[in-house]
């Protein structure tokens, strides 16, 4: 290969590679940070860097909870994710999905399912929630694998009737693993309780001290 | 013995291995990106490289899995992965047969194209911090579909992956193959094979093929030529997917079919009526 030939090929590689690279980088920027990852997955960009899309975790999941992202999911293409409303994570004791991961994209130091963090459940629709309307639903509380720890019932007087009791399911964010069993079980057509990305950072933790206080009975 | 028959059996066996967890005899799990055969972890070499560049960390277990694969393909010939293992290559071979009649557009990609793709993939994996090829890999997509796409739906909302025999008697049993959207690249490859340039992906573009070409360059296994028996008939050129590897051998310059690009598919050995070509291990004399 003479110098002229080498130059021509070099320029071709740079132009074509650069265009393809630019396109792919653009594609990568469309990541979806709200997607629920399997147990042990770290921060989203870290997970995307470490996951080699081998689908071993998808195959290892005995409940078919873990699905594979397809075309149009940007950098997530081929990565595992969960749709908790459809099939939640049943928190297998031996965490088979974590065990088969070849690349530490799912943290192998996670051995206790109760310590996993897929997200945090919150009541997303307080108006629709049957329990908050004074009905004895409390299904999310009953199905919670960490009942009385991750979801507790707080009783207070019904604001409108004044003579009934509301049994309010309250998520304890320090305990909740984001398994989504509550989200899956909510009897409404559109769930009133859902797993959302766990709040991070100082600002979110600022008022934690308040919630840890003994409640003052009025 | 026709080598092509042996090769087809191996290719089908690989597909059956990937399907094995769904079929109920799980001796293999995972995909061709990363899998486990009889408990031994195996990881694709390019996946390991991409991962290391993207995550910027070394993961011992995976690197050992990649090293096992690397050593294996160094010995049997790098692109044996392509010719004997990769299902994309098998499907591509089928699509290529249409090219003779339907190859309307002609295209001559340069032979260095796949190395350029490999370089771009590695650089991009580092820059974008994502294993770029594994993201779009048709090999990943097709083996993922095989490993996780086969679901036996009982009709009552539950799916079984293993219990095929037990469920057949039930009337509401349906077998569905869930295809992943990333298979689009595979479709594109097959269309290119059939209508534009046969082996456009496998021989000229695929970065996995490029990497294994480098791996197998000094491999001890290859196709040997007997210059006395060769009659220059050219039959081997007609069946070889990468005929440039044959040229120096048939011209009489060297005693071996050029390694690297050659996938040891042995089509040429089958085609040689004079039995001038044969699969050989190691060489005492590189030149005759």
Short mmCIF file of N, CA and C in Angstrom, two decimals, chain A residues 1 9-10 12-13 16-18 20-22 24-25 27-28 45-46 48-56 58-59 61-64 66 68-71 74-79 100-105, chain B residues 18 21-22 28-31 33-36 41-43 47-48 50-51 54-55 57 59 61-62 110 112 116 120 124 128-132 134-136 140 144 147-148 151 159-161 180-182 184:
data_model
loop_
_atom_site.label_atom_id
_atom_site.label_comp_id
_atom_site.label_asym_id
_atom_site.label_seq_id
_atom_site.Cartn_x
_atom_site.Cartn_y
_atom_site.Cartn_z
N UNK A 1 0.85 -1.19 0.00
CA UNK A 1 0.00 0.00 0.00
C UNK A 1 0.89 1.25 0.00
N UNK A 9 -7.45 5.73 2.12
CA UNK A 9 -8.17 4.80 2.98
C UNK A 9 -8.35 5.38 4.37
N UNK A 10 -7.29 6.05 4.83
CA UNK A 10 -7.36 6.67 6.15
C UNK A 10 -8.48 7.68 6.24
N UNK A 12 -11.10 7.85 4.31
CA UNK A 12 -12.38 7.14 4.21
C UNK A 12 -12.80 6.61 5.57
N UNK A 13 -11.85 5.99 6.29
CA UNK A 13 -12.16 5.42 7.60
C UNK A 13 -12.60 6.52 8.56
N UNK A 16 -16.18 7.89 7.34
CA UNK A 16 -17.26 6.92 7.57
C UNK A 16 -17.38 6.59 9.05
N UNK A 17 -16.24 6.36 9.69
CA UNK A 17 -16.24 6.03 11.12
C UNK A 17 -16.79 7.18 11.95
N UNK A 18 -16.39 8.40 11.59
CA UNK A 18 -16.86 9.56 12.33
C UNK A 18 -18.36 9.74 12.22
N UNK A 20 -20.58 7.36 11.44
CA UNK A 20 -21.22 6.27 12.17
C UNK A 20 -21.12 6.52 13.67
N UNK A 21 -19.93 6.96 14.08
CA UNK A 21 -19.69 7.22 15.51
C UNK A 21 -20.61 8.31 16.03
N UNK A 22 -20.72 9.40 15.25
CA UNK A 22 -21.60 10.50 15.63
C UNK A 22 -23.03 10.02 15.78
N UNK A 24 -24.07 6.96 16.37
CA UNK A 24 -24.23 6.06 17.51
C UNK A 24 -24.21 6.86 18.81
N UNK A 25 -23.33 7.87 18.88
CA UNK A 25 -23.27 8.69 20.09
C UNK A 25 -24.60 9.40 20.33
N UNK A 27 -27.43 8.29 19.32
CA UNK A 27 -28.35 7.22 19.72
C UNK A 27 -28.21 6.96 21.21
N UNK A 28 -26.95 6.99 21.68
CA UNK A 28 -26.67 6.67 23.08
C UNK A 28 -27.22 7.73 24.02
N UNK A 45 -25.71 4.74 33.94
CA UNK A 45 -24.60 4.82 32.99
C UNK A 45 -23.54 3.76 33.27
N UNK A 46 -23.34 3.47 34.54
CA UNK A 46 -22.39 2.44 34.94
C UNK A 46 -22.90 1.08 34.47
N UNK A 48 -24.96 0.50 31.94
CA UNK A 48 -24.88 0.42 30.48
C UNK A 48 -23.46 0.13 30.02
N UNK A 49 -22.47 0.62 30.77
CA UNK A 49 -21.08 0.36 30.41
C UNK A 49 -20.70 -1.08 30.68
N UNK A 50 -21.28 -1.65 31.75
CA UNK A 50 -20.84 -2.98 32.17
C UNK A 50 -21.63 -4.13 31.55
N UNK A 51 -22.87 -3.86 31.14
CA UNK A 51 -23.72 -4.95 30.63
C UNK A 51 -23.31 -5.30 29.21
N UNK A 52 -22.95 -6.58 28.96
CA UNK A 52 -22.58 -6.98 27.60
C UNK A 52 -23.75 -7.63 26.86
N UNK A 53 -24.95 -7.49 27.37
CA UNK A 53 -26.17 -7.93 26.67
C UNK A 53 -26.15 -9.43 26.35
N UNK A 54 -25.70 -10.24 27.31
CA UNK A 54 -25.61 -11.68 27.05
C UNK A 54 -26.90 -12.40 27.38
N UNK A 55 -27.82 -11.74 28.09
CA UNK A 55 -29.14 -12.30 28.39
C UNK A 55 -29.13 -13.47 29.36
N UNK A 56 -27.99 -13.68 30.04
CA UNK A 56 -27.96 -14.79 31.01
C UNK A 56 -28.94 -14.54 32.16
N UNK A 58 -31.70 -12.83 32.00
CA UNK A 58 -33.06 -13.01 31.46
C UNK A 58 -33.42 -14.49 31.53
N UNK A 59 -32.44 -15.31 31.14
CA UNK A 59 -32.66 -16.76 31.11
C UNK A 59 -32.75 -17.33 32.53
N UNK A 61 -33.94 -15.94 35.25
CA UNK A 61 -35.09 -15.53 36.05
C UNK A 61 -36.21 -16.57 35.97
N UNK A 62 -36.58 -17.19 37.10
CA UNK A 62 -37.58 -18.25 37.06
C UNK A 62 -39.00 -17.73 36.82
N UNK A 63 -39.19 -16.42 36.96
CA UNK A 63 -40.54 -15.87 36.82
C UNK A 63 -40.73 -15.11 35.51
N UNK A 64 -39.72 -15.13 34.64
CA UNK A 64 -39.75 -14.34 33.40
C UNK A 64 -39.97 -12.85 33.69
N UNK A 66 -37.58 -10.65 33.99
CA UNK A 66 -36.58 -9.85 33.28
C UNK A 66 -36.79 -9.99 31.78
N UNK A 68 -35.84 -8.26 27.67
CA UNK A 68 -34.73 -7.69 26.95
C UNK A 68 -35.20 -6.47 26.17
N UNK A 69 -34.46 -5.36 26.29
CA UNK A 69 -34.81 -4.15 25.56
C UNK A 69 -34.51 -4.33 24.08
N UNK A 70 -35.34 -3.75 23.24
CA UNK A 70 -35.19 -3.96 21.80
C UNK A 70 -34.73 -2.72 21.07
N UNK A 71 -34.89 -2.77 19.76
CA UNK A 71 -34.53 -1.66 18.89
C UNK A 71 -35.35 -0.43 19.30
N UNK A 74 -32.41 2.91 22.35
CA UNK A 74 -31.13 3.61 22.42
C UNK A 74 -30.03 2.72 22.94
N UNK A 75 -29.25 3.26 23.85
CA UNK A 75 -28.11 2.52 24.39
C UNK A 75 -28.56 1.31 25.19
N UNK A 76 -29.85 1.24 25.49
CA UNK A 76 -30.36 0.10 26.26
C UNK A 76 -30.55 -1.15 25.41
N UNK A 77 -30.44 -1.03 24.11
CA UNK A 77 -30.68 -2.17 23.23
C UNK A 77 -30.01 -3.43 23.74
N UNK A 78 -30.82 -4.48 23.91
CA UNK A 78 -30.27 -5.76 24.34
C UNK A 78 -30.07 -5.90 25.84
N UNK A 79 -30.32 -4.83 26.59
CA UNK A 79 -30.10 -4.91 28.04
C UNK A 79 -31.35 -5.46 28.74
N UNK A 100 -25.46 -15.31 37.71
CA UNK A 100 -24.99 -15.68 36.37
C UNK A 100 -24.32 -14.53 35.64
N UNK A 101 -24.43 -13.30 36.16
CA UNK A 101 -23.88 -12.17 35.42
C UNK A 101 -22.36 -12.29 35.30
N UNK A 102 -21.84 -12.32 34.04
CA UNK A 102 -20.40 -12.54 33.88
C UNK A 102 -19.55 -11.29 34.12
N UNK A 103 -20.18 -10.10 34.17
CA UNK A 103 -19.37 -8.89 34.13
C UNK A 103 -19.50 -7.98 35.35
N UNK A 104 -20.16 -8.41 36.40
CA UNK A 104 -20.36 -7.53 37.56
C UNK A 104 -21.28 -6.36 37.25
N UNK A 105 -21.99 -6.40 36.12
CA UNK A 105 -23.00 -5.36 35.86
C UNK A 105 -24.07 -5.48 36.93
N UNK B 18 -27.79 -23.76 22.33
CA UNK B 18 -28.31 -22.48 22.82
C UNK B 18 -29.78 -22.63 23.20
N UNK B 21 -31.65 -24.93 27.22
CA UNK B 21 -32.42 -24.70 28.46
C UNK B 21 -33.93 -24.72 28.20
N UNK B 22 -34.36 -24.20 27.04
CA UNK B 22 -35.79 -24.18 26.72
C UNK B 22 -36.28 -25.58 26.38
N UNK B 28 -25.93 -26.12 28.27
CA UNK B 28 -25.39 -24.81 27.93
C UNK B 28 -26.39 -23.77 28.39
N UNK B 29 -25.90 -22.66 28.92
CA UNK B 29 -26.81 -21.56 29.21
C UNK B 29 -26.17 -20.28 28.73
N UNK B 30 -26.99 -19.30 28.44
CA UNK B 30 -26.48 -18.03 27.95
C UNK B 30 -26.49 -17.97 26.44
N UNK B 31 -25.64 -17.10 25.90
CA UNK B 31 -25.62 -16.85 24.47
C UNK B 31 -24.18 -16.91 23.96
N UNK B 33 -22.54 -14.36 23.30
CA UNK B 33 -21.83 -13.22 23.88
C UNK B 33 -21.14 -13.70 25.15
N UNK B 34 -21.89 -14.37 25.98
CA UNK B 34 -21.33 -15.01 27.16
C UNK B 34 -22.21 -16.19 27.50
N UNK B 35 -21.60 -17.34 27.70
CA UNK B 35 -22.38 -18.53 28.00
C UNK B 35 -21.63 -19.44 28.94
N UNK B 36 -22.28 -20.53 29.29
CA UNK B 36 -21.66 -21.49 30.19
C UNK B 36 -21.89 -22.88 29.62
N UNK B 41 -17.35 -21.12 32.14
CA UNK B 41 -17.79 -19.84 31.60
C UNK B 41 -16.99 -19.48 30.36
N UNK B 42 -17.72 -19.09 29.31
CA UNK B 42 -17.10 -18.72 28.05
C UNK B 42 -17.59 -17.34 27.65
N UNK B 43 -16.68 -16.45 27.29
CA UNK B 43 -17.08 -15.12 26.89
C UNK B 43 -16.44 -14.76 25.56
N UNK B 47 -16.50 -9.12 23.02
CA UNK B 47 -17.33 -8.63 24.12
C UNK B 47 -16.45 -8.27 25.32
N UNK B 48 -15.46 -9.12 25.59
CA UNK B 48 -14.57 -8.87 26.72
C UNK B 48 -13.75 -7.59 26.49
N UNK B 50 -14.57 -5.01 24.43
CA UNK B 50 -15.49 -3.87 24.47
C UNK B 50 -15.83 -3.51 25.91
N UNK B 51 -16.09 -4.56 26.71
CA UNK B 51 -16.45 -4.35 28.11
C UNK B 51 -15.31 -3.66 28.85
N UNK B 54 -15.13 -0.10 27.77
CA UNK B 54 -16.29 0.71 28.15
C UNK B 54 -16.35 0.91 29.65
N UNK B 55 -16.20 -0.19 30.41
CA UNK B 55 -16.32 -0.09 31.86
C UNK B 55 -15.02 0.40 32.49
N UNK B 57 -12.51 -1.22 33.51
CA UNK B 57 -12.16 -2.03 34.67
C UNK B 57 -11.88 -3.45 34.19
N UNK B 59 -12.35 -7.47 34.90
CA UNK B 59 -13.15 -8.42 35.67
C UNK B 59 -12.57 -9.81 35.43
N UNK B 61 -13.14 -13.06 36.28
CA UNK B 61 -13.92 -14.21 35.82
C UNK B 61 -14.19 -14.15 34.34
N UNK B 62 -14.59 -12.95 33.87
CA UNK B 62 -14.93 -12.81 32.47
C UNK B 62 -13.69 -12.90 31.58
N UNK B 110 -13.81 -3.14 0.32
CA UNK B 110 -12.39 -3.44 0.49
C UNK B 110 -12.19 -4.47 1.59
N UNK B 112 -10.07 -4.60 3.90
CA UNK B 112 -9.71 -4.05 5.22
C UNK B 112 -10.91 -3.46 5.95
N UNK B 116 -11.40 -1.93 9.89
CA UNK B 116 -11.77 -0.54 10.18
C UNK B 116 -12.98 -0.52 11.12
N UNK B 120 -13.15 1.11 14.82
CA UNK B 120 -14.17 2.10 15.17
C UNK B 120 -14.97 1.61 16.40
N UNK B 124 -15.04 3.61 19.84
CA UNK B 124 -16.34 4.11 20.30
C UNK B 124 -16.72 3.53 21.66
N UNK B 128 -17.66 6.23 24.27
CA UNK B 128 -19.05 6.32 24.70
C UNK B 128 -19.31 5.57 26.00
N UNK B 129 -18.32 4.82 26.49
CA UNK B 129 -18.48 4.01 27.71
C UNK B 129 -19.67 3.05 27.63
N UNK B 130 -19.82 2.45 26.46
CA UNK B 130 -20.86 1.43 26.27
C UNK B 130 -20.23 0.37 25.36
N UNK B 131 -20.42 -0.93 25.66
CA UNK B 131 -19.91 -1.94 24.73
C UNK B 131 -20.70 -1.86 23.42
N UNK B 132 -20.16 -1.08 22.47
CA UNK B 132 -20.93 -0.66 21.30
C UNK B 132 -21.37 -1.83 20.43
N UNK B 134 -21.79 -5.03 21.18
CA UNK B 134 -22.75 -5.92 21.85
C UNK B 134 -24.15 -5.30 21.84
N UNK B 135 -24.19 -3.96 21.77
CA UNK B 135 -25.46 -3.25 21.73
C UNK B 135 -26.25 -3.59 20.47
N UNK B 136 -25.54 -3.66 19.34
CA UNK B 136 -26.23 -3.86 18.06
C UNK B 136 -25.97 -5.24 17.46
N UNK B 140 -25.47 -11.42 18.96
CA UNK B 140 -26.12 -11.31 20.26
C UNK B 140 -27.62 -11.41 20.13
N UNK B 144 -29.70 -14.38 21.63
CA UNK B 144 -30.61 -14.00 22.73
C UNK B 144 -32.02 -14.49 22.43
N UNK B 147 -32.03 -18.11 23.11
CA UNK B 147 -31.87 -18.49 24.51
C UNK B 147 -33.08 -18.11 25.35
N UNK B 148 -33.69 -16.98 25.03
CA UNK B 148 -34.77 -16.50 25.90
C UNK B 148 -36.10 -16.32 25.18
N UNK B 151 -40.75 -19.62 24.36
CA UNK B 151 -41.58 -19.70 25.56
C UNK B 151 -42.75 -20.60 25.25
N UNK B 159 -45.97 -19.43 31.91
CA UNK B 159 -45.13 -19.96 30.85
C UNK B 159 -44.16 -20.95 31.45
N UNK B 160 -43.92 -22.03 30.73
CA UNK B 160 -42.87 -22.95 31.16
C UNK B 160 -41.77 -22.91 30.12
N UNK B 161 -40.56 -22.99 30.59
CA UNK B 161 -39.44 -22.94 29.66
C UNK B 161 -38.91 -24.34 29.43
N UNK B 180 -36.85 -10.52 19.11
CA UNK B 180 -36.42 -9.23 19.61
C UNK B 180 -36.23 -8.26 18.44
N UNK B 181 -36.54 -7.01 18.67
CA UNK B 181 -36.43 -6.00 17.63
C UNK B 181 -35.04 -5.85 17.04
N UNK B 182 -34.01 -6.21 17.82
CA UNK B 182 -32.66 -6.03 17.31
C UNK B 182 -32.31 -7.02 16.22
N UNK B 184 -33.46 -6.88 13.48
CA UNK B 184 -33.54 -6.11 12.24
C UNK B 184 -32.19 -6.11 11.51
#
